[in-house]
Amino acid sequence: MPGDVEFYLEEIRRAGSLVLELGCGTGRLLELIAREGFNVVGLDRAPSMLKIARAEVALLPPDVSALIEIVDGDMRAIALNRQFKLAIIPYRAFLHLLTVQDHRAALASIHEHLEDGGRLAFNIFDPDLEMIVERSSDIGDALTRLTECETPETGRKIVVWDSRRYDLERQIVTEYRIFEELNPDGVVVKKTYTLLALRWVYRYEMEHLLELCGFEVEALYGNFMRGPYTPEAEQVWVARKVG
Ligand SMILES: C[S@@+](CC[C@H](N)C(=O)[O-])C[C@H]1O[C@@H](n2cnc3c(N)ncnc32)[C@H](O)[C@@H]1O
C-alpha cells in the first residue's frame, strides 16, 4: 500500500522499542523495523505465513535478526507476558476479525500488552457503499478477471479471477479467487482456489470500539501521508491507551 511502510516507521521512531506487530504475515515490515535498530515482535496465527517469515529472518545479518522475534498467536488472545510501547496492525489485518466479540477481545488483549500511554496504530479500508450495493446484486457477484502475472518459479502466466459476496447484515465481504496457471499454449494446467472473509468497519463504529476498550483516539487519517479522513478511502488510526 503506497506510503504505509513510512507511516508505520514514523510511528515506531516516535515510540521507540519495543514494537508489537499483529498479523505480521510473511514479515514484510519486520526486517525494515529491525534495520532501523528497533526490537520488534511479530505475531500471526497462520503457520504457513510464519514459516516464510522465519525463513526470511534467518537470511538476515545476525545484528538485524537478533532484534526480531516471531511468535505463533492470535491477536484476540495475546499471551506475551510483557508490555510494548507501540502495537501496529498494518495491511488491514484487523478486518480478519469477523465479529464484535473478536474486535473487543483483540482490543482488550492489545490494551493489556501496552505500557501506560502506549499507542496502537493500524489501517483498515473505509467501506465503499456504492460498490457494496452494486456488487450485492446477482450480476455484481459474477466472476471477473482481476489481473494476470507470472509465477517466479516457472515463468508461467497466472490469471486471477475474483468474485465477491457482500453480506450487508454481517458487514462481511467474502472474496473467492481462482488462480489459473497457463502453459505456453494458453491451456490451463492448474487451478488454485482461495477464500478470504473480511468484516468492514465504519468510522464511528471504530471510534466507539476504541473508546469502549480503553483507548483515546489521537488521529484518524485518510491516507498514509496523514491527510484528512475521506469516505471510501483508507482509515488510518492512531490511538493511545488510557485507563
Ligand atoms: C494482509 S496480511 C498482513 C501482513 C503484514 N502485516 C503486512 O503488512 O505485510 C494479514 C495477516 O493477518 C493474519 N491474521 C488474521 N487474523 C489474525 C488473528 N486473529 N491473529 C493473528 N493474526 C491474524 C493473517 O494470518 C495474515 O497473515
Coordinates of N, CA and C and ligand atoms in Angstrom, one line a residue:
M1 N 0.9 -1.2 0.0 CA 0.0 0.0 0.0 C 0.9 1.2 0.0
P2 N 0.8 2.1 -1.0 CA 1.7 3.2 -1.1 C 1.8 4.1 0.2
G3 N 3.0 4.2 0.7 CA 3.2 5.1 1.9 C 3.1 4.4 3.2
D4 N 2.6 3.1 3.3 CA 2.3 2.5 4.6 C 3.5 2.2 5.4
V5 N 4.6 1.8 4.7 CA 5.8 1.5 5.4 C 6.4 2.7 6.1
E6 N 6.4 3.8 5.4 CA 7.0 5.0 6.0 C 6.1 5.5 7.2
F7 N 4.8 5.4 7.0 CA 3.9 5.8 8.1 C 4.2 5.0 9.4
Y8 N 4.3 3.7 9.2 CA 4.5 2.8 10.4 C 5.9 3.1 11.0
L9 N 6.9 3.3 10.1 CA 8.2 3.6 10.6 C 8.2 4.9 11.4
E10 N 7.5 5.9 10.9 CA 7.4 7.2 11.7 C 6.8 6.9 13.1
E11 N 5.8 6.1 13.1 CA 5.2 5.9 14.4 C 6.1 5.1 15.3
I12 N 6.9 4.2 14.8 CA 7.9 3.4 15.5 C 9.0 4.3 16.0
R13 N 9.5 5.2 15.2 CA 10.6 6.2 15.6 C 10.1 7.0 16.8
R14 N 8.8 7.4 16.7 CA 8.2 8.3 17.7 C 8.1 7.5 19.1
A15 N 7.8 6.2 19.0 CA 7.6 5.4 20.2 C 8.9 4.8 20.7
G16 N 9.8 4.3 19.8 CA 11.0 3.6 20.2 C 10.7 2.1 20.4
S17 N 11.7 1.3 20.7 CA 11.5 -0.1 21.0 C 10.6 -0.2 22.3
L18 N 9.8 -1.1 22.4 CA 9.6 -2.4 21.8 C 8.3 -2.3 21.0
V19 N 8.3 -2.9 19.8 CA 7.1 -2.8 19.0 C 6.5 -4.2 18.8
L20 N 5.2 -4.2 18.8 CA 4.5 -5.5 18.5 C 3.7 -5.4 17.2
E21 N 4.0 -6.2 16.2 CA 3.2 -6.2 15.0 C 2.2 -7.4 15.0
L22 N 0.9 -7.1 15.0 CA -0.1 -8.1 15.0 C -0.5 -8.4 13.5
G23 N -0.6 -9.7 13.2 CA -0.8 -10.1 11.9 C 0.3 -9.8 11.0
C24 N 1.5 -10.2 11.4 CA 2.8 -9.8 10.7 C 2.9 -10.6 9.3
G25 N 2.1 -11.6 9.1 CA 2.2 -12.3 7.9 C 3.6 -12.9 7.6
T26 N 4.1 -12.6 6.3 CA 5.4 -13.2 5.9 C 6.5 -12.3 6.4
G27 N 6.2 -11.2 7.1 CA 7.2 -10.4 7.8 C 7.7 -9.3 6.9
R28 N 6.9 -8.8 6.0 CA 7.2 -7.7 5.1 C 7.8 -6.5 5.9
L29 N 7.3 -6.2 7.1 CA 7.7 -5.0 7.9 C 8.8 -5.3 8.9
L30 N 8.9 -6.6 9.3 CA 9.8 -6.9 10.4 C 11.2 -6.5 10.1
E31 N 11.7 -6.9 8.9 CA 13.1 -6.6 8.6 C 13.3 -5.1 8.6
L32 N 12.4 -4.3 8.0 CA 12.6 -2.9 7.9 C 12.6 -2.2 9.3
I33 N 11.8 -2.7 10.2 CA 11.8 -2.2 11.5 C 13.1 -2.5 12.2
A34 N 13.6 -3.7 12.1 CA 14.8 -4.1 12.7 C 16.0 -3.4 12.1
R35 N 16.0 -3.1 10.8 CA 17.1 -2.4 10.2 C 17.2 -1.0 10.7
E36 N 16.1 -0.5 11.3 CA 16.2 0.9 11.9 C 16.7 0.8 13.3
G37 N 17.0 -0.4 13.8 CA 17.5 -0.6 15.1 C 16.5 -0.8 16.2
F38 N 15.2 -1.1 15.8 CA 14.2 -1.3 16.9 C 13.9 -2.8 17.1
N39 N 13.6 -3.1 18.3 CA 13.2 -4.5 18.7 C 11.8 -4.7 18.3
V40 N 11.4 -5.8 17.6 CA 10.1 -6.0 17.2 C 9.7 -7.5 17.4
V41 N 8.4 -7.6 17.9 CA 7.8 -9.0 18.0 C 6.7 -9.0 16.9
G42 N 6.8 -10.0 16.0 CA 5.8 -10.2 15.0 C 4.9 -11.4 15.4
L43 N 3.6 -11.2 15.4 CA 2.7 -12.3 15.8 C 1.7 -12.6 14.7
D44 N 1.4 -13.8 14.4 CA 0.4 -14.2 13.4 C -0.1 -15.6 13.8
R45 N -1.4 -15.8 13.3 CA -2.0 -17.1 13.6 C -1.8 -18.1 12.5
A46 N -1.2 -17.7 11.3 CA -1.1 -18.6 10.2 C 0.3 -19.2 10.1
P47 N 0.4 -20.5 10.5 CA 1.7 -21.1 10.4 C 2.4 -21.0 9.1
S48 N 1.6 -21.1 8.0 CA 2.3 -21.0 6.6 C 2.9 -19.7 6.4
M49 N 2.3 -18.6 6.9 CA 2.9 -17.3 6.8 C 4.2 -17.2 7.6
L50 N 4.1 -17.7 8.9 CA 5.2 -17.6 9.8 C 6.4 -18.4 9.3
K51 N 6.1 -19.5 8.6 CA 7.2 -20.3 8.1 C 8.1 -19.5 7.1
I52 N 7.4 -18.7 6.3 CA 8.1 -17.8 5.3 C 8.8 -16.7 6.0
A53 N 8.1 -16.1 7.0 CA 8.8 -15.0 7.8 C 10.0 -15.5 8.5
R54 N 10.0 -16.7 9.1 CA 11.1 -17.2 9.8 C 12.3 -17.5 8.8
A55 N 11.9 -18.0 7.7 CA 13.0 -18.3 6.7 C 13.7 -17.0 6.2
E56 N 12.9 -16.0 6.0 CA 13.4 -14.7 5.6 C 14.3 -14.1 6.7
V57 N 13.9 -14.2 7.9 CA 14.6 -13.6 9.0 C 16.0 -14.4 9.2
A58 N 15.9 -15.7 8.9 CA 17.2 -16.5 9.1 C 18.2 -16.0 8.1
L59 N 17.8 -15.4 7.0 CA 18.8 -14.9 6.0 C 19.4 -13.5 6.3
L60 N 18.9 -12.9 7.3 CA 19.3 -11.5 7.6 C 20.7 -11.5 8.4
P61 N 21.4 -10.4 8.4 CA 22.6 -10.4 9.2 C 22.3 -10.5 10.6
P62 N 23.1 -11.2 11.4 CA 22.8 -11.5 12.8 C 22.4 -10.3 13.7
D63 N 23.0 -9.1 13.4 CA 22.7 -8.0 14.3 C 21.2 -7.5 13.9
V64 N 20.7 -7.8 12.7 CA 19.3 -7.4 12.4 C 18.4 -8.5 12.9
S65 N 18.7 -9.7 12.6 CA 17.7 -10.8 13.0 C 17.6 -10.9 14.5
A66 N 18.7 -10.5 15.3 CA 18.6 -10.6 16.7 C 17.5 -9.6 17.3
L67 N 17.1 -8.7 16.5 CA 16.1 -7.7 17.0 C 14.7 -8.2 16.7
I68 N 14.5 -9.3 16.0 CA 13.2 -9.8 15.6 C 12.8 -11.1 16.3
E69 N 11.6 -11.1 16.9 CA 11.1 -12.3 17.5 C 9.7 -12.6 16.8
I70 N 9.6 -13.8 16.4 CA 8.3 -14.2 15.7 C 7.6 -15.2 16.5
V71 N 6.3 -14.9 16.8 CA 5.5 -15.8 17.6 C 4.2 -16.3 17.0
D72 N 3.8 -17.5 17.2 CA 2.5 -18.0 16.8 C 1.5 -17.5 17.8
G73 N 0.5 -16.9 17.3 CA -0.5 -16.4 18.3 C -1.7 -15.8 17.6
D74 N -2.7 -15.5 18.4 CA -3.9 -14.9 17.9 C -4.1 -13.6 18.5
M75 N -4.4 -12.5 17.7 CA -4.4 -11.2 18.3 C -5.6 -11.0 19.3
R76 N -6.5 -12.0 19.3 CA -7.7 -12.0 20.2 C -7.3 -12.5 21.6
A77 N -6.1 -13.2 21.7 CA -5.7 -13.7 23.0 C -4.2 -13.8 23.0
I78 N -3.6 -12.6 23.0 CA -2.1 -12.5 23.0 C -1.7 -12.9 24.4
A79 N -0.6 -13.7 24.5 CA -0.1 -14.1 25.8 C 1.4 -14.0 25.8
L80 N 1.9 -12.7 25.9 CA 3.3 -12.5 25.8 C 3.9 -12.1 27.1
N81 N 3.1 -11.8 28.1 CA 3.6 -11.5 29.4 C 4.6 -10.4 29.4
R82 N 4.4 -9.4 28.6 CA 5.3 -8.2 28.6 C 4.5 -7.1 27.9
Q83 N 5.0 -5.9 28.1 CA 4.2 -4.7 27.5 C 5.1 -4.0 26.5
F84 N 4.4 -3.4 25.6 CA 5.0 -2.7 24.4 C 4.7 -1.2 24.4
K85 N 5.6 -0.5 23.7 CA 5.3 1.0 23.6 C 4.3 1.2 22.5
L86 N 4.4 0.3 21.5 CA 3.5 0.5 20.3 C 3.1 -0.8 19.8
A87 N 1.8 -0.9 19.4 CA 1.3 -2.1 18.7 C 0.8 -1.6 17.3
I88 N 1.2 -2.3 16.3 CA 0.7 -1.9 14.9 C 0.0 -3.1 14.3
I89 N -1.0 -2.8 13.5 CA -1.7 -3.8 12.7 C -1.8 -3.3 11.3
P90 N -0.7 -3.5 10.5 CA -0.7 -3.0 9.1 C -1.6 -3.8 8.2
Y91 N -1.7 -3.3 7.0 CA -2.4 -4.0 5.9 C -3.7 -4.6 6.2
R92 N -4.5 -3.9 7.0 CA -5.9 -4.2 7.2 C -6.2 -5.5 7.9
A93 N -5.2 -6.0 8.6 CA -5.3 -7.3 9.3 C -6.4 -7.3 10.3
F94 N -6.8 -6.2 10.9 CA -7.9 -6.1 11.8 C -9.2 -6.6 11.2
L95 N -9.3 -6.4 9.9 CA -10.6 -6.8 9.3 C -10.8 -8.3 9.2
H96 N -9.8 -9.0 9.5 CA -9.9 -10.5 9.5 C -10.8 -10.9 10.7
L97 N -11.0 -10.0 11.6 CA -11.8 -10.3 12.8 C -13.3 -10.1 12.4
L98 N -14.1 -11.2 12.5 CA -15.4 -11.2 11.9 C -16.6 -10.9 12.8
T99 N -16.3 -10.7 14.1 CA -17.5 -10.4 14.9 C -17.1 -9.3 15.9
V100 N -18.1 -8.7 16.5 CA -17.9 -7.7 17.5 C -17.1 -8.3 18.7
Q101 N -17.4 -9.5 19.0 CA -16.7 -10.2 20.2 C -15.2 -10.3 19.8
D102 N -14.9 -10.6 18.6 CA -13.5 -10.7 18.1 C -12.8 -9.3 18.3
H103 N -13.5 -8.3 17.8 CA -13.0 -6.9 17.9 C -12.6 -6.6 19.3
R104 N -13.6 -6.9 20.2 CA -13.4 -6.5 21.6 C -12.3 -7.3 22.3
A105 N -12.3 -8.6 21.9 CA -11.2 -9.4 22.5 C -9.9 -9.0 22.1
A106 N -9.7 -8.6 20.8 CA -8.4 -8.2 20.3 C -8.0 -6.9 20.9
L107 N -8.9 -5.9 21.0 CA -8.6 -4.6 21.6 C -8.2 -4.7 23.0
A108 N -9.0 -5.6 23.8 CA -8.7 -5.8 25.2 C -7.3 -6.4 25.4
S109 N -7.0 -7.4 24.5 CA -5.7 -8.1 24.6 C -4.6 -7.1 24.3
I110 N -4.8 -6.3 23.3 CA -3.7 -5.3 22.9 C -3.5 -4.3 24.0
H111 N -4.7 -3.8 24.6 CA -4.6 -2.9 25.7 C -3.7 -3.4 26.9
E112 N -4.0 -4.7 27.2 CA -3.2 -5.4 28.2 C -1.7 -5.4 27.9
H113 N -1.4 -5.5 26.7 CA 0.0 -5.6 26.3 C 0.7 -4.3 25.9
L114 N 0.0 -3.2 26.2 CA 0.7 -1.9 26.0 C 1.1 -1.3 27.4
E115 N 2.2 -0.5 27.3 CA 2.5 0.2 28.5 C 1.5 1.3 28.7
D116 N 1.5 2.0 29.9 CA 0.6 3.1 30.1 C 0.9 4.2 29.0
G117 N -0.1 4.7 28.4 CA 0.2 5.7 27.3 C 0.7 5.2 26.0
G118 N 0.9 3.8 26.0 CA 1.3 3.2 24.7 C 0.3 3.4 23.6
R119 N 0.8 3.2 22.4 CA -0.1 3.5 21.2 C -0.4 2.3 20.4
L120 N -1.6 2.4 19.7 CA -2.0 1.4 18.7 C -2.1 2.1 17.4
A121 N -1.5 1.7 16.4 CA -1.6 2.3 15.0 C -2.0 1.2 14.0
F122 N -3.0 1.5 13.2 CA -3.5 0.4 12.3 C -4.2 1.1 11.1
N123 N -4.4 0.3 10.1 CA -5.2 0.8 9.0 C -6.2 -0.2 8.5
I124 N -7.4 0.3 8.1 CA -8.4 -0.6 7.5 C -9.0 0.2 6.3
F125 N -9.7 -0.5 5.4 CA -10.3 0.3 4.3 C -11.6 0.9 4.8
D126 N -12.0 2.0 4.3 CA -13.3 2.6 4.6 C -14.3 2.1 3.5
P127 N -15.4 1.5 4.0 CA -16.3 0.8 3.0 C -16.8 1.8 1.9
D128 N -16.7 1.2 0.7 CA -17.3 1.9 -0.5 C -18.7 1.5 -0.7
L129 N -19.6 2.3 -0.2 CA -21.0 1.9 -0.1 C -21.6 1.6 -1.4
E130 N -21.3 2.5 -2.4 CA -21.8 2.3 -3.8 C -21.4 0.9 -4.3
M131 N -20.1 0.6 -4.2 CA -19.7 -0.6 -4.7 C -20.3 -1.8 -4.0
I132 N -20.5 -1.7 -2.7 CA -21.1 -2.8 -1.9 C -22.5 -3.0 -2.4
V133 N -23.3 -2.0 -2.6 CA -24.7 -2.1 -3.1 C -24.7 -2.7 -4.5
E134 N -23.8 -2.1 -5.4 CA -23.7 -2.6 -6.8 C -23.4 -4.1 -6.8
R135 N -22.4 -4.5 -6.0 CA -21.9 -5.9 -6.1 C -22.7 -6.8 -5.3
S136 N -23.7 -6.3 -4.6 CA -24.6 -7.2 -3.8 C -25.6 -7.9 -4.7
S137 N -25.8 -7.3 -5.9 CA -26.7 -7.9 -6.9 C -26.2 -9.1 -7.5
D138 N -27.1 -9.9 -8.2 CA -26.6 -11.1 -8.8 C -25.6 -10.9 -9.8
I139 N -25.8 -9.8 -10.6 CA -24.8 -9.5 -11.7 C -23.5 -9.1 -11.1
G140 N -23.5 -8.3 -10.1 CA -22.3 -7.8 -9.5 C -21.5 -8.9 -8.9
D141 N -22.1 -10.0 -8.5 CA -21.4 -11.1 -7.9 C -20.7 -12.0 -8.9
A142 N -20.8 -11.7 -10.2 CA -20.2 -12.5 -11.3 C -18.7 -12.6 -11.1
L143 N -18.1 -13.7 -11.7 CA -16.7 -13.9 -11.7 C -16.1 -12.9 -12.7
T144 N -15.1 -12.1 -12.2 CA -14.4 -11.1 -13.1 C -12.9 -11.4 -13.1
R145 N -12.3 -11.1 -14.3 CA -10.9 -11.3 -14.4 C -10.2 -10.2 -13.8
L146 N -9.5 -10.4 -12.7 CA -8.9 -9.4 -11.8 C -7.6 -8.9 -12.4
T147 N -6.7 -9.8 -12.6 CA -5.3 -9.4 -13.0 C -4.6 -10.7 -13.6
E148 N -3.4 -10.5 -14.2 CA -2.6 -11.6 -14.5 C -1.1 -11.3 -14.2
C149 N -0.4 -12.3 -13.9 CA 1.0 -12.2 -13.6 C 1.8 -13.4 -14.0
E150 N 3.0 -13.6 -13.6 CA 3.8 -14.8 -13.9 C 4.3 -15.4 -12.6
T151 N 4.4 -16.7 -12.6 CA 5.0 -17.4 -11.5 C 6.5 -17.2 -11.5
P152 N 7.1 -16.8 -10.3 CA 8.5 -16.6 -10.3 C 9.3 -17.9 -10.6
E153 N 8.7 -19.0 -10.2 CA 9.4 -20.3 -10.4 C 9.5 -20.8 -11.9
T154 N 8.3 -20.8 -12.5 CA 8.3 -21.3 -13.9 C 8.1 -20.3 -15.0
G155 N 7.8 -19.1 -14.6 CA 7.6 -18.0 -15.6 C 6.2 -18.2 -16.3
R156 N 5.4 -19.2 -15.8 CA 4.1 -19.4 -16.5 C 3.1 -18.3 -16.1
K157 N 2.2 -18.0 -17.1 CA 1.2 -17.0 -16.8 C 0.2 -17.5 -15.8
I158 N -0.2 -16.6 -14.9 CA -1.3 -16.9 -13.9 C -2.4 -15.8 -14.1
V159 N -3.6 -16.3 -14.4 CA -4.7 -15.4 -14.5 C -5.5 -15.5 -13.2
V160 N -5.9 -14.3 -12.6 CA -6.6 -14.3 -11.4 C -8.0 -13.9 -11.6
W161 N -9.0 -14.8 -11.2 CA -10.4 -14.5 -11.3 C -10.9 -14.2 -9.9
D162 N -11.9 -13.3 -9.8 CA -12.3 -12.8 -8.5 C -13.9 -12.7 -8.5
S163 N -14.4 -13.1 -7.4 CA -15.9 -12.9 -7.2 C -16.1 -12.6 -5.7
R164 N -16.9 -11.6 -5.5 CA -17.1 -11.1 -4.1 C -18.6 -11.3 -3.7
R165 N -18.8 -11.6 -2.5 CA -20.2 -11.7 -2.0 C -20.2 -10.7 -0.8
Y166 N -21.2 -9.8 -0.8 CA -21.3 -8.9 0.3 C -22.5 -9.2 1.2
D167 N -22.2 -9.5 2.5 CA -23.3 -9.8 3.4 C -23.5 -8.5 4.2
L168 N -24.6 -7.8 3.8 CA -24.9 -6.5 4.4 C -25.2 -6.6 5.8
E169 N -25.8 -7.7 6.2 CA -26.2 -7.8 7.6 C -25.0 -8.0 8.6
R170 N -24.1 -8.8 8.1 CA -22.9 -9.1 9.0 C -21.7 -8.2 8.7
Q171 N -21.8 -7.3 7.7 CA -20.7 -6.5 7.2 C -19.5 -7.3 6.8
I172 N -19.8 -8.4 6.1 CA -18.7 -9.2 5.7 C -18.6 -9.4 4.2
V173 N -17.4 -9.1 3.7 CA -17.2 -9.4 2.2 C -16.4 -10.6 2.1
T174 N -16.9 -11.6 1.3 CA -16.1 -12.8 1.1 C -15.6 -12.8 -0.3
E175 N -14.3 -12.8 -0.4 CA -13.6 -12.8 -1.8 C -13.2 -14.3 -2.1
Y176 N -13.8 -14.7 -3.3 CA -13.4 -16.0 -3.8 C -12.5 -15.7 -4.9
R177 N -11.3 -16.4 -4.9 CA -10.4 -16.2 -6.0 C -10.0 -17.5 -6.7
I178 N -9.8 -17.5 -8.0 CA -9.3 -18.7 -8.7 C -8.0 -18.2 -9.4
F179 N -6.9 -19.0 -9.1 CA -5.7 -18.7 -9.8 C -5.4 -19.8 -10.8
E180 N -5.5 -19.4 -12.1 CA -5.3 -20.3 -13.2 C -3.9 -20.2 -13.7
E181 N -3.2 -21.4 -13.8 CA -1.8 -21.4 -14.3 C -1.9 -21.9 -15.7
L182 N -1.4 -21.1 -16.7 CA -1.5 -21.5 -18.1 C -0.1 -22.0 -18.6
N183 N -0.1 -23.0 -19.5 CA 1.1 -23.4 -20.2 C 1.4 -22.5 -21.4
P184 N 2.5 -22.6 -22.1 CA 2.8 -21.6 -23.2 C 1.8 -21.6 -24.3
D185 N 1.0 -22.7 -24.4 CA -0.1 -22.7 -25.4 C -1.4 -22.1 -24.9
G186 N -1.4 -21.6 -23.7 CA -2.6 -20.9 -23.2 C -3.6 -21.9 -22.5
V187 N -3.1 -23.1 -22.3 CA -4.0 -24.1 -21.7 C -3.9 -24.1 -20.2
V188 N -5.0 -24.1 -19.5 CA -5.0 -24.1 -18.0 C -4.5 -25.4 -17.5
V189 N -3.3 -25.4 -16.8 CA -2.8 -26.7 -16.3 C -3.0 -26.8 -14.8
K190 N -3.3 -25.8 -14.1 CA -3.5 -25.9 -12.7 C -4.5 -24.8 -12.2
K191 N -5.4 -25.1 -11.3 CA -6.3 -24.1 -10.7 C -6.1 -24.2 -9.2
T192 N -6.0 -23.0 -8.5 CA -5.9 -22.9 -7.1 C -7.1 -22.0 -6.6
Y193 N -7.8 -22.4 -5.6 CA -8.9 -21.7 -5.1 C -8.6 -21.1 -3.7
T194 N -9.0 -19.8 -3.5 CA -8.8 -19.2 -2.2 C -10.1 -18.5 -1.8
L195 N -10.2 -18.4 -0.5 CA -11.4 -17.7 0.1 C -10.9 -16.8 1.2
L196 N -11.3 -15.5 1.2 CA -10.9 -14.6 2.2 C -12.2 -13.8 2.7
A197 N -12.4 -13.8 4.0 CA -13.6 -13.1 4.5 C -13.1 -11.9 5.4
L198 N -13.6 -10.7 5.1 CA -13.2 -9.5 5.8 C -14.5 -8.8 6.3
R199 N -14.4 -8.3 7.5 CA -15.6 -7.6 8.0 C -15.2 -6.1 8.0
W200 N -16.0 -5.3 7.2 CA -15.7 -3.9 7.1 C -16.3 -3.2 8.4
V201 N -15.6 -2.1 8.7 CA -15.9 -1.4 9.9 C -16.1 0.1 9.6
Y202 N -17.2 0.7 10.0 CA -17.4 2.1 9.7 C -16.6 3.0 10.7
R203 N -16.4 4.2 10.3 CA -15.6 5.1 11.0 C -16.0 5.3 12.5
Y204 N -17.3 5.6 12.7 CA -17.7 5.9 14.0 C -17.8 4.6 14.9
E205 N -18.1 3.5 14.2 CA -18.1 2.2 14.8 C -16.7 1.9 15.4
M206 N -15.6 2.2 14.6 CA -14.3 2.0 15.1 C -13.9 2.9 16.2
E207 N -14.4 4.2 16.1 CA -14.1 5.2 17.2 C -14.7 4.7 18.5
H208 N -16.0 4.2 18.4 CA -16.7 3.8 19.6 C -16.0 2.5 20.2
L209 N -15.6 1.6 19.3 CA -14.9 0.4 19.8 C -13.6 0.7 20.5
L210 N -12.9 1.7 20.0 CA -11.6 2.0 20.6 C -11.9 2.6 22.0
E211 N -12.9 3.5 22.1 CA -13.1 4.2 23.3 C -13.7 3.2 24.4
L212 N -14.5 2.3 23.9 CA -15.1 1.2 24.8 C -14.0 0.3 25.4
C213 N -12.9 0.2 24.6 CA -11.8 -0.8 25.0 C -10.6 0.0 25.6
G214 N -10.8 1.2 26.1 CA -9.8 1.9 26.8 C -8.8 2.6 26.0
F215 N -9.1 3.1 24.8 CA -8.2 3.9 24.0 C -8.8 5.3 23.8
E216 N -7.9 6.2 23.6 CA -8.3 7.6 23.2 C -7.8 7.8 21.8
V217 N -8.7 8.2 20.9 CA -8.3 8.4 19.5 C -7.4 9.6 19.4
E218 N -6.2 9.4 18.9 CA -5.3 10.6 18.7 C -5.4 11.1 17.3
A219 N -5.6 10.2 16.4 CA -5.8 10.7 15.0 C -6.5 9.7 14.1
L220 N -7.3 10.2 13.2 CA -7.8 9.3 12.1 C -7.4 10.0 10.9
Y221 N -6.5 9.4 10.1 CA -6.1 10.0 8.8 C -6.8 9.3 7.7
G222 N -6.8 9.9 6.5 CA -7.5 9.3 5.3 C -6.5 8.7 4.4
N223 N -5.2 8.8 4.8 CA -4.2 8.1 4.0 C -2.9 8.1 4.8
F224 N -1.8 7.5 4.2 CA -0.6 7.3 5.0 C 0.3 8.6 5.0
M225 N -0.1 9.6 4.2 CA 0.6 10.9 4.3 C -0.1 11.8 5.4
R226 N -1.0 11.2 6.2 CA -1.6 11.9 7.2 C -2.6 13.0 6.8
G227 N -3.2 12.8 5.6 CA -4.2 13.7 5.1 C -5.5 13.4 5.8
P228 N -6.5 14.3 5.6 CA -7.8 14.1 6.4 C -8.6 12.9 6.0
Y229 N -9.4 12.4 6.9 CA -10.3 11.3 6.6 C -11.2 11.6 5.4
T230 N -11.3 10.7 4.5 CA -12.1 10.9 3.3 C -12.9 9.6 3.1
P231 N -14.3 9.7 3.0 CA -15.1 8.5 2.9 C -14.6 7.7 1.7
E232 N -14.7 6.3 1.9 CA -14.3 5.3 0.8 C -12.9 5.3 0.5
A233 N -12.0 5.9 1.3 CA -10.6 5.7 1.1 C -10.1 4.8 2.2
E234 N -9.0 5.2 2.9 CA -8.4 4.4 4.0 C -8.7 5.0 5.3
Q235 N -8.9 4.2 6.3 CA -9.0 4.7 7.7 C -7.6 4.4 8.3
V236 N -6.9 5.4 8.7 CA -5.5 5.2 9.3 C -5.6 5.7 10.7
W237 N -5.6 4.8 11.7 CA -5.9 5.2 13.1 C -4.6 5.2 14.0
V238 N -4.6 6.2 14.9 CA -3.6 6.2 15.9 C -4.3 6.4 17.2
A239 N -4.2 5.5 18.2 CA -5.0 5.6 19.4 C -4.0 5.3 20.6
R240 N -4.3 5.9 21.7 CA -3.4 5.8 22.9 C -4.2 5.1 24.0
K241 N -3.4 4.3 24.7 CA -4.0 3.6 25.9 C -4.3 4.5 27.0
V242 N -5.5 4.6 27.5 CA -5.8 5.4 28.7 C -6.5 4.4 29.7
G243 N -6.4 4.7 30.9 CA -7.1 4.0 31.9 C -6.7 2.5 32.1
Ligands
LIG1 C1 -2.9 -9.0 4.9 S1 -1.9 -9.9 6.0 C2 -0.9 -8.6 6.6 C3 0.6 -8.9 6.6 C4 1.6 -7.9 7.2 N1 1.0 -7.2 8.3 C5 1.9 -6.8 6.1 O1 1.7 -5.7 6.3 O2 2.5 -7.2 5.1 C6 -3.0 -10.3 7.3 C7 -2.4 -11.2 8.3 O3 -3.2 -11.2 9.4 C8 -3.2 -12.5 10.0 N2 -4.3 -12.7 10.9 C9 -5.6 -12.7 10.6 N3 -6.3 -12.8 11.7 C10 -5.5 -12.9 12.8 C11 -5.6 -13.1 14.2 N4 -6.8 -13.2 14.7 N5 -4.5 -13.1 14.9 C12 -3.3 -13.0 14.4 N6 -3.1 -12.9 13.0 C13 -4.1 -12.8 12.3 C14 -3.2 -13.4 8.8 O4 -2.8 -14.8 9.1 C15 -2.3 -12.7 7.8 O5 -1.0 -13.2 7.8

